[in-house]
Short mmCIF file of C-alpha atoms in Angstrom, two decimals:
data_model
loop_
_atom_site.label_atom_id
_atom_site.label_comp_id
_atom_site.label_asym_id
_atom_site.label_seq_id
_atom_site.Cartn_x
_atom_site.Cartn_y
_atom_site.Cartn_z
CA UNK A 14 101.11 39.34 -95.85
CA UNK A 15 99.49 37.15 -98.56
CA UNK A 16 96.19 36.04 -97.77
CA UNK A 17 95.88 32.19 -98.16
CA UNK A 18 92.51 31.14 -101.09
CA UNK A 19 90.63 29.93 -98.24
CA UNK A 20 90.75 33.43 -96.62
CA UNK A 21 89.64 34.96 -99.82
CA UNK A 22 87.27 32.58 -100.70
CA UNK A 23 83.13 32.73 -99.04
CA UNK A 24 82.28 29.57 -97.67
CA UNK A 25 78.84 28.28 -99.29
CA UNK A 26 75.95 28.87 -97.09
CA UNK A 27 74.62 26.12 -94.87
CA UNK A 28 71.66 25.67 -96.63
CA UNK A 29 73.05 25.27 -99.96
CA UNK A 30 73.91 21.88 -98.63
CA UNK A 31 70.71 20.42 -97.38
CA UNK A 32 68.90 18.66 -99.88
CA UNK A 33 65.46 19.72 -98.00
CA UNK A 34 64.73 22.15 -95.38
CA UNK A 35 66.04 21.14 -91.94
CA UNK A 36 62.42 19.95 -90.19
CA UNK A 37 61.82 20.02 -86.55
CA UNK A 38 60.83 16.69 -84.66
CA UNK A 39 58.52 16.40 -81.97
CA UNK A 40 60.03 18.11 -79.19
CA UNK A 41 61.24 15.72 -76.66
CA UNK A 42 64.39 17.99 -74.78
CA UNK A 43 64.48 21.05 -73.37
CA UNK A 44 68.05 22.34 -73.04
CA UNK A 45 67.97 25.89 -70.53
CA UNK A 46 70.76 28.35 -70.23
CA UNK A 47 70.74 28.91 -66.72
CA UNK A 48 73.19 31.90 -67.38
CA UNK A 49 76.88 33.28 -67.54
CA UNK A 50 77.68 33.22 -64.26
CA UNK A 51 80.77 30.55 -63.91
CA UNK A 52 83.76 30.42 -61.84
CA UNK A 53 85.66 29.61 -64.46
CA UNK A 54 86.29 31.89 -68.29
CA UNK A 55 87.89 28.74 -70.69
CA UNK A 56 89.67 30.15 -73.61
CA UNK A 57 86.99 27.86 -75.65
CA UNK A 58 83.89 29.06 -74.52
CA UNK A 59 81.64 29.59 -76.96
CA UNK A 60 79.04 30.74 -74.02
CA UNK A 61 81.85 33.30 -73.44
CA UNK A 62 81.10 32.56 -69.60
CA UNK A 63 82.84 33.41 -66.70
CA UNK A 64 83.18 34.89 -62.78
CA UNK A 65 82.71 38.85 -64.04
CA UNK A 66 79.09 37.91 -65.75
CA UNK A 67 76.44 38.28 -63.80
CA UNK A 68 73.36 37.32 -66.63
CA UNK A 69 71.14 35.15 -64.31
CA UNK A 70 67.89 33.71 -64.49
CA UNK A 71 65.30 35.78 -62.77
CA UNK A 72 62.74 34.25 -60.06
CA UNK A 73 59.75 35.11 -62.66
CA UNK A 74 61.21 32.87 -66.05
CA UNK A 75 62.10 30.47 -63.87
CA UNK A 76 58.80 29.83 -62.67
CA UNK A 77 57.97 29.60 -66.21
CA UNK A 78 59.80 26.65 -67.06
CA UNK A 79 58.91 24.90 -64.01
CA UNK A 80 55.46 25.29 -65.36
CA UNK A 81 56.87 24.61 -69.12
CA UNK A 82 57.86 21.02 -67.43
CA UNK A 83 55.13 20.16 -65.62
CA UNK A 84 52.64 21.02 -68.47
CA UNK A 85 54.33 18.69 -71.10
CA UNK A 86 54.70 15.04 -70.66
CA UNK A 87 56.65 15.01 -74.32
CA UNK A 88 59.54 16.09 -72.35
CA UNK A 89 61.60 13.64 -71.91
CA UNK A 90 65.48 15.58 -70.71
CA UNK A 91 65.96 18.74 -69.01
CA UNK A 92 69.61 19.29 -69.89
CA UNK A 93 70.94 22.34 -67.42
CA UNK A 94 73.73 24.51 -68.93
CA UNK A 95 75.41 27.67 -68.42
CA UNK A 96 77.68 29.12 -67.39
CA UNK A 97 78.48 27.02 -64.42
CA UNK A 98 74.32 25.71 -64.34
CA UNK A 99 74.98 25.06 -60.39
CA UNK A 100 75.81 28.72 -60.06
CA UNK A 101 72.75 30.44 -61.58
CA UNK A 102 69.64 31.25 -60.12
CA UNK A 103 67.02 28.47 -60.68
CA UNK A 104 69.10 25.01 -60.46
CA UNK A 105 67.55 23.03 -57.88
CA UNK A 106 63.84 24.54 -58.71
CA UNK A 107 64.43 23.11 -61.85
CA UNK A 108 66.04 20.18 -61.25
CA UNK A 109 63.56 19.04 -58.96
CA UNK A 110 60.14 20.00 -61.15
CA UNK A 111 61.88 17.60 -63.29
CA UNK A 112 62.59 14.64 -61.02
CA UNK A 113 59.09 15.31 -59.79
CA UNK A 114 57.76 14.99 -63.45
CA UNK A 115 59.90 11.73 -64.42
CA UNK A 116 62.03 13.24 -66.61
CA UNK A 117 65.95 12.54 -66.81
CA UNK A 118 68.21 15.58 -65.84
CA UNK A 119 71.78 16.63 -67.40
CA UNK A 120 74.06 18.42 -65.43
CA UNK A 121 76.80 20.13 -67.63
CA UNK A 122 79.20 20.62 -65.17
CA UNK A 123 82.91 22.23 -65.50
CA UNK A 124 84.13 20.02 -62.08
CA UNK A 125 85.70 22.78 -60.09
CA UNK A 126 82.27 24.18 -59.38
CA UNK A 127 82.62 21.61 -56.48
CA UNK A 128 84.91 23.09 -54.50
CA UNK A 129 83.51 26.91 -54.68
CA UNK A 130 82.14 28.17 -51.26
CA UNK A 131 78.38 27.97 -51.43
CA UNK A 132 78.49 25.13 -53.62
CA UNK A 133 80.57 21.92 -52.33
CA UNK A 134 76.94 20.05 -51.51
CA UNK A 135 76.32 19.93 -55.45
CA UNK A 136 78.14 16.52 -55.56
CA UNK A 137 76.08 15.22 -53.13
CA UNK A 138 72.57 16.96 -54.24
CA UNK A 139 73.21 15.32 -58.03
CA UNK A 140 73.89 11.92 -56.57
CA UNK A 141 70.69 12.13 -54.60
CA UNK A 142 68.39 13.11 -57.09
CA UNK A 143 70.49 10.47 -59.45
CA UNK A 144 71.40 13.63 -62.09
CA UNK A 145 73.11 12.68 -64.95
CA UNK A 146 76.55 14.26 -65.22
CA UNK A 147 78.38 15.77 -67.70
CA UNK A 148 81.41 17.33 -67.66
CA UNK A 149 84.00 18.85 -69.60
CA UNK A 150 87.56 17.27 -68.97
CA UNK A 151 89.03 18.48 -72.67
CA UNK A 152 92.03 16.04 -72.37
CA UNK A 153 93.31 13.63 -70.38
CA UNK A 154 96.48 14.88 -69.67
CA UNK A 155 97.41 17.80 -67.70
CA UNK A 156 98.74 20.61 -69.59
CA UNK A 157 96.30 20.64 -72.25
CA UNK A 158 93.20 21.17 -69.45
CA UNK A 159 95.15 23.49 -68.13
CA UNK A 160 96.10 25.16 -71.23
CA UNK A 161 92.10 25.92 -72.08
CA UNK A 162 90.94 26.25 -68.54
CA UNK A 163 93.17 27.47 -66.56
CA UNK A 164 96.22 26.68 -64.00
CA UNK A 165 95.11 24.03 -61.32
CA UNK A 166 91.59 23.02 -63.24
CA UNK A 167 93.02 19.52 -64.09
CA UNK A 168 94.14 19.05 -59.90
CA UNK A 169 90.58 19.83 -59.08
CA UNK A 170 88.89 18.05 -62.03
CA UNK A 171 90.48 14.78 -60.85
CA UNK A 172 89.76 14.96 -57.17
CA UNK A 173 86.14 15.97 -58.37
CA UNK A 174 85.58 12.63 -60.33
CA UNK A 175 87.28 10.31 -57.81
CA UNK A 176 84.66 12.06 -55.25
CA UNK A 177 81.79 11.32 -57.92
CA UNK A 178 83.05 7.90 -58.10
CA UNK A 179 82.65 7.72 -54.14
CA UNK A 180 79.28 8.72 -54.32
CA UNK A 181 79.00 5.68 -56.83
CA UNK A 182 78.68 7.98 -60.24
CA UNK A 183 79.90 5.98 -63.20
CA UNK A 184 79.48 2.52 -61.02
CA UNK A 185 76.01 2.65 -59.94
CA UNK A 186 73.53 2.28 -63.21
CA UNK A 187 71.46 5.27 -61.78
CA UNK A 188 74.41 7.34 -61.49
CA UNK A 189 75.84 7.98 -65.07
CA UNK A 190 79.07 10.32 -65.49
CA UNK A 191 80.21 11.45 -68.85
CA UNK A 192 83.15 13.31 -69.79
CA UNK A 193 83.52 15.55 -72.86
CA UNK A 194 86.56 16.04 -74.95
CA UNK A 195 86.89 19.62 -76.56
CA UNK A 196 90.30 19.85 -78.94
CA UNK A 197 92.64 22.58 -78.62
CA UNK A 198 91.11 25.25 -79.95
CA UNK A 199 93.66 25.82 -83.92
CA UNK A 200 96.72 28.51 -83.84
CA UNK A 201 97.31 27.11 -87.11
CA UNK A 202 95.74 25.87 -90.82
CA UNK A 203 96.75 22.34 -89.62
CA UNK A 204 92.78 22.06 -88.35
CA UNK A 205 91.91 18.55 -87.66
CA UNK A 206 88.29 16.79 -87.50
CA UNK A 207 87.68 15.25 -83.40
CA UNK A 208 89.11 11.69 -83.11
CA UNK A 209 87.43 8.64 -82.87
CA UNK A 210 84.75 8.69 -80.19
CA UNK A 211 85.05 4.74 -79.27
CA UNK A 212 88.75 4.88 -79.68
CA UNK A 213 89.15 8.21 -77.50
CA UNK A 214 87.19 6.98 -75.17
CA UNK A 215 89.28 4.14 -74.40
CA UNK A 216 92.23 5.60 -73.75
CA UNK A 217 90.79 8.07 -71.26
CA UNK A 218 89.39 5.19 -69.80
CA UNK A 219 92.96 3.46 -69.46
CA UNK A 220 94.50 6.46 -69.08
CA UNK A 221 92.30 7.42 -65.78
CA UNK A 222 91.99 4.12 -64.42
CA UNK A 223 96.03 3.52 -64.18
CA UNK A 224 96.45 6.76 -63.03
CA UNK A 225 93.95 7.91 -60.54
CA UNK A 226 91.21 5.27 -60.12
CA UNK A 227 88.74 7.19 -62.42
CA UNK A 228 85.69 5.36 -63.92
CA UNK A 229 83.06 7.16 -66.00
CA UNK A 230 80.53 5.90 -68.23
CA UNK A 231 80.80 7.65 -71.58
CA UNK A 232 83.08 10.56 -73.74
CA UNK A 233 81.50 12.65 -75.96
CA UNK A 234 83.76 14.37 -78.58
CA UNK A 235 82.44 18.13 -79.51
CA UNK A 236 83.61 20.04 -82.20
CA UNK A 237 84.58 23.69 -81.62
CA UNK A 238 81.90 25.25 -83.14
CA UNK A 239 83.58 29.17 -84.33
CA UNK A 240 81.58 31.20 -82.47
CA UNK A 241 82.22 33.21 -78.58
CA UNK A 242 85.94 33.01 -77.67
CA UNK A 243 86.85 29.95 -80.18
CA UNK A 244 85.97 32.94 -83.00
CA UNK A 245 87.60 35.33 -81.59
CA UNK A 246 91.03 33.22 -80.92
CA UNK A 247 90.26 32.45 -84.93
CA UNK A 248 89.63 36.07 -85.91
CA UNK A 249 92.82 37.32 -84.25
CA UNK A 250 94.81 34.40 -85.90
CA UNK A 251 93.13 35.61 -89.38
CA UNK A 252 91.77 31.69 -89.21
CA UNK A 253 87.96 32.49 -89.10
CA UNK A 254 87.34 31.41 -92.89
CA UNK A 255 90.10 28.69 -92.93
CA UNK A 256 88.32 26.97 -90.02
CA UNK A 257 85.10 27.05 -91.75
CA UNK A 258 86.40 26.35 -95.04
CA UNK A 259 87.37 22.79 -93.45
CA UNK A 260 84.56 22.14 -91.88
CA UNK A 261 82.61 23.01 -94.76
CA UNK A 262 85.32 20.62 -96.74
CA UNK A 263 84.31 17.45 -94.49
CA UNK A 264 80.81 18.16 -94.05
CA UNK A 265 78.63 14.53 -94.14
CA UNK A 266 75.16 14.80 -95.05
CA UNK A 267 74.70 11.49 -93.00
CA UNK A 268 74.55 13.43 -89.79
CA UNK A 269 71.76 15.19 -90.36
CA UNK A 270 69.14 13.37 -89.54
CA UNK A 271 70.73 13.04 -86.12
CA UNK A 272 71.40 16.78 -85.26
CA UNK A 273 70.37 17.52 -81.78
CA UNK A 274 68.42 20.59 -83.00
CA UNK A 275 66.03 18.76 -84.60
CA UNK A 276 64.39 17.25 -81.32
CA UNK A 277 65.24 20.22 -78.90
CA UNK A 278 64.28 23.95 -77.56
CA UNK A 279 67.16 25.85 -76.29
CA UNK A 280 66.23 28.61 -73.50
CA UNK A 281 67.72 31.15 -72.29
CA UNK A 282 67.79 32.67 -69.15
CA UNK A 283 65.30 35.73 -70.32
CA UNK A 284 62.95 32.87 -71.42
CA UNK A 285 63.84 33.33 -75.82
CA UNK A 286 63.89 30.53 -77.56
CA UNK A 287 66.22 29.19 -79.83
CA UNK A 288 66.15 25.77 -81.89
CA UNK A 289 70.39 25.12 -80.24
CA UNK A 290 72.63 26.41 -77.54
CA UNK A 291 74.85 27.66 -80.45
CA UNK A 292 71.81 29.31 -82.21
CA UNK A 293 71.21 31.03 -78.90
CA UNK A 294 74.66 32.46 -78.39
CA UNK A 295 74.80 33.90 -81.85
CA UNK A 296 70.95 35.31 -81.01
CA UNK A 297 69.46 33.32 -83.72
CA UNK A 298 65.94 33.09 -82.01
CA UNK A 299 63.89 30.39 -83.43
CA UNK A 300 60.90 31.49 -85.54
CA UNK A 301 57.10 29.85 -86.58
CA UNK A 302 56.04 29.61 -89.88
CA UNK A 303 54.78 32.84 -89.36
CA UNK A 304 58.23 35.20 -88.52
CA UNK A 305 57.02 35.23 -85.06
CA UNK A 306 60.11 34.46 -82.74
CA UNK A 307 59.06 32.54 -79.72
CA UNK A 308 59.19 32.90 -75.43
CA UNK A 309 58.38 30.36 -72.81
CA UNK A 310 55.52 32.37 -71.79
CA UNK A 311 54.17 31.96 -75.85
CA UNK A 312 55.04 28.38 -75.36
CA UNK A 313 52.51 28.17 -72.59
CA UNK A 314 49.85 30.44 -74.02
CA UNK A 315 49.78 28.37 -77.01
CA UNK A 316 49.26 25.12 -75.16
CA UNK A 317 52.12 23.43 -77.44
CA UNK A 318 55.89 22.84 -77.72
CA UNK A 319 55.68 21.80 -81.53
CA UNK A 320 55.26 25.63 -83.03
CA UNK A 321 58.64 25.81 -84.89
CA UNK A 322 58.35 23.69 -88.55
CA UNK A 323 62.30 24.80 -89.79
CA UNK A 324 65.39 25.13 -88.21
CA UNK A 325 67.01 27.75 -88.71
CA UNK A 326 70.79 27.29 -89.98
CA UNK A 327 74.11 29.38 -89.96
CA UNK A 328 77.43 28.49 -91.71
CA UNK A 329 78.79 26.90 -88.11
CA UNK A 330 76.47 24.59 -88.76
CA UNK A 331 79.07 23.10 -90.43
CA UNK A 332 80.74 22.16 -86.81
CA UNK A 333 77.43 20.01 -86.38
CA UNK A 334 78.04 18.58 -89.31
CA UNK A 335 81.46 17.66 -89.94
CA UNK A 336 83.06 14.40 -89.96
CA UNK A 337 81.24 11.86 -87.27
CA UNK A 338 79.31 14.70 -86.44
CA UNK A 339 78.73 16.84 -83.11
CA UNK A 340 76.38 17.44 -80.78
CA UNK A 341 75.51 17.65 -76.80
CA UNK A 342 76.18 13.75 -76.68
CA UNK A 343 78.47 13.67 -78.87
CA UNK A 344 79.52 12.26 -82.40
CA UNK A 345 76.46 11.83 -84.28
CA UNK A 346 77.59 8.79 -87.04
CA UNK A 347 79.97 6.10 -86.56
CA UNK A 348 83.38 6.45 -88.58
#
């Protein structure tokens, strides 16, 4: 079998294509990756999460970040991920050190976690301490959810957003619920850059409302970065270099001055740190000017948040990058 240029080809490093080093800002969000543990194992992951993993977040880093949060008034978010964050040791700790210190809280939440034994009060728990939710429904329609997470996740998806909406998420200003659109993950060189935020978002608004009664506040629209299982499913289709070929192809330098990396420390659940969640998957630990990589225990030694002057880049970067952009919340740049 021939192999196509784009297979042959390197794709030009990451760098290459900033026209400056990529700076940190002042820290202002602190994204923490609870761990693995999730009842469900999407065939995009790039977390590579699921119900066999049993990485958790031990009593003593978690006391850590509580203290991490109460020492530094510069945070402004405490955005909870995982895994399923809900499952993982640490979740309420941390969601309430944060409530307690003013900040705003993110829930990424796959839905289904709702209606796991142990954990059907979350619903209830978020809407009391007015959490912001966000969770992944990848599609509107049915067999495309299913497709990526698995048989019955777009039942219980539904009947968990019409039970936020009871509890007055994505109605009540205090109570915001946003959804997040993945695309398929590609079988095929036809790759294709995320839709049109606004645009998307109002047909899952339509689409929802006619059919089920759903309200929600905003979509976000993430690119599938190629890293965890969305490499793998590329590797095996030989589609690895294609993929980043195109995103390398459509990347627009206008996003970069919004790339959620810039203003953000990504944890993990051993307490490294990382300048992104995808940095931190691929065990890219962020680093001072000095080589020194960084825990939350330096963090707290050091009296400061602000110890990490570059960013440190990969060729997925280009995911970030692409297009409108990608991030946490979303597309970065208007079309």
């Amino acid at each position: 079998m021939l192999q196509s240029s784009s297979e042959k080809l390197a794709v030009p490093t990451f760098r290459k294509k900033l026209s400056a080093p990529l700076t940190k800002n002042k820290i202002s969000v602190l994204q923490i990756n609870l761990g693995k543990r999730c009842n469900l194992a999407c065939t995009h992951c790039h977390v590579e999460a699921g119900p066999k993993r049993t990485e958790d977040l031990s009593p003593e880093i978690c006391q850590q970040l509580i203290e991490l949060i109460y020492k530094f008034p510069q945070i402004k978010i405490v955005d909870l991920t995982g895994g399923a964050p809900e499952m993982n040791y640490g979740f309420k700790p941390l969601v309430e050190a944060a409530k307690e210190t003013g900040k705003q809280v993110i829930v990424r939440s796959n839905l289904t976690i709702y209606f796991v034994e142990g954990f059907t009060d979350i619903p209830e728990y978020c809407a009391e301490h007015q959490l912001r939710i966000v969770a992944s429904l990848p599609c509107y329609l049915q067999d495309n959810v299913d497709k990526m997470r698995g048989k019955g996740v777009y039942d219980a998806s539904i009947q968990a957003l019409q039970w936020l909406n009871k509890l007055g998420y994505g109605k009540d200003p205090n109570l915001i619920l946003d959804l997040v659109y993945n695309p398929q993950v590609p079988s095929t060189e036809k790759f294709s850059l995320t839709p049109s935020q606004d645009k998307l978002e109002k047909d899952y608004k339509m689409f929802l409302r006619e059919h089920f009664d759903i309200c929600f506040n905003s979509l976000f629209t993430i690119t599938n970065l190629p890293i965890g299982r969305t490499k793998l499913h590329l590797e095996r289709q030989k589609l690895y270099n294609p993929y980043l070929h195109f995103l390398e192809s459509n990347f627009n330098p206008g996003t970069i001055a919004h790339l959620m990396c810039r203003d953000e420390l990504s944890i993990d659940y051993l307490g490294n740190v990382y300048d992104c969640d995808f940095n931190q998957m691929e065990n890219l630990r962020a680093k001072t000017p000095d080589g020194e990589t960084l825990t939350v225990a330096k963090l707290l030694a050091a009296g400061s948040l602000d110890l990490i002057e570059q960013v440190l880049t990969a060729n997925y970067c280009y995911g970030c990058t692409a297009g409108c952009g990608s991030s946490c919340g979303g597309a970065l740049v208007e079309k």
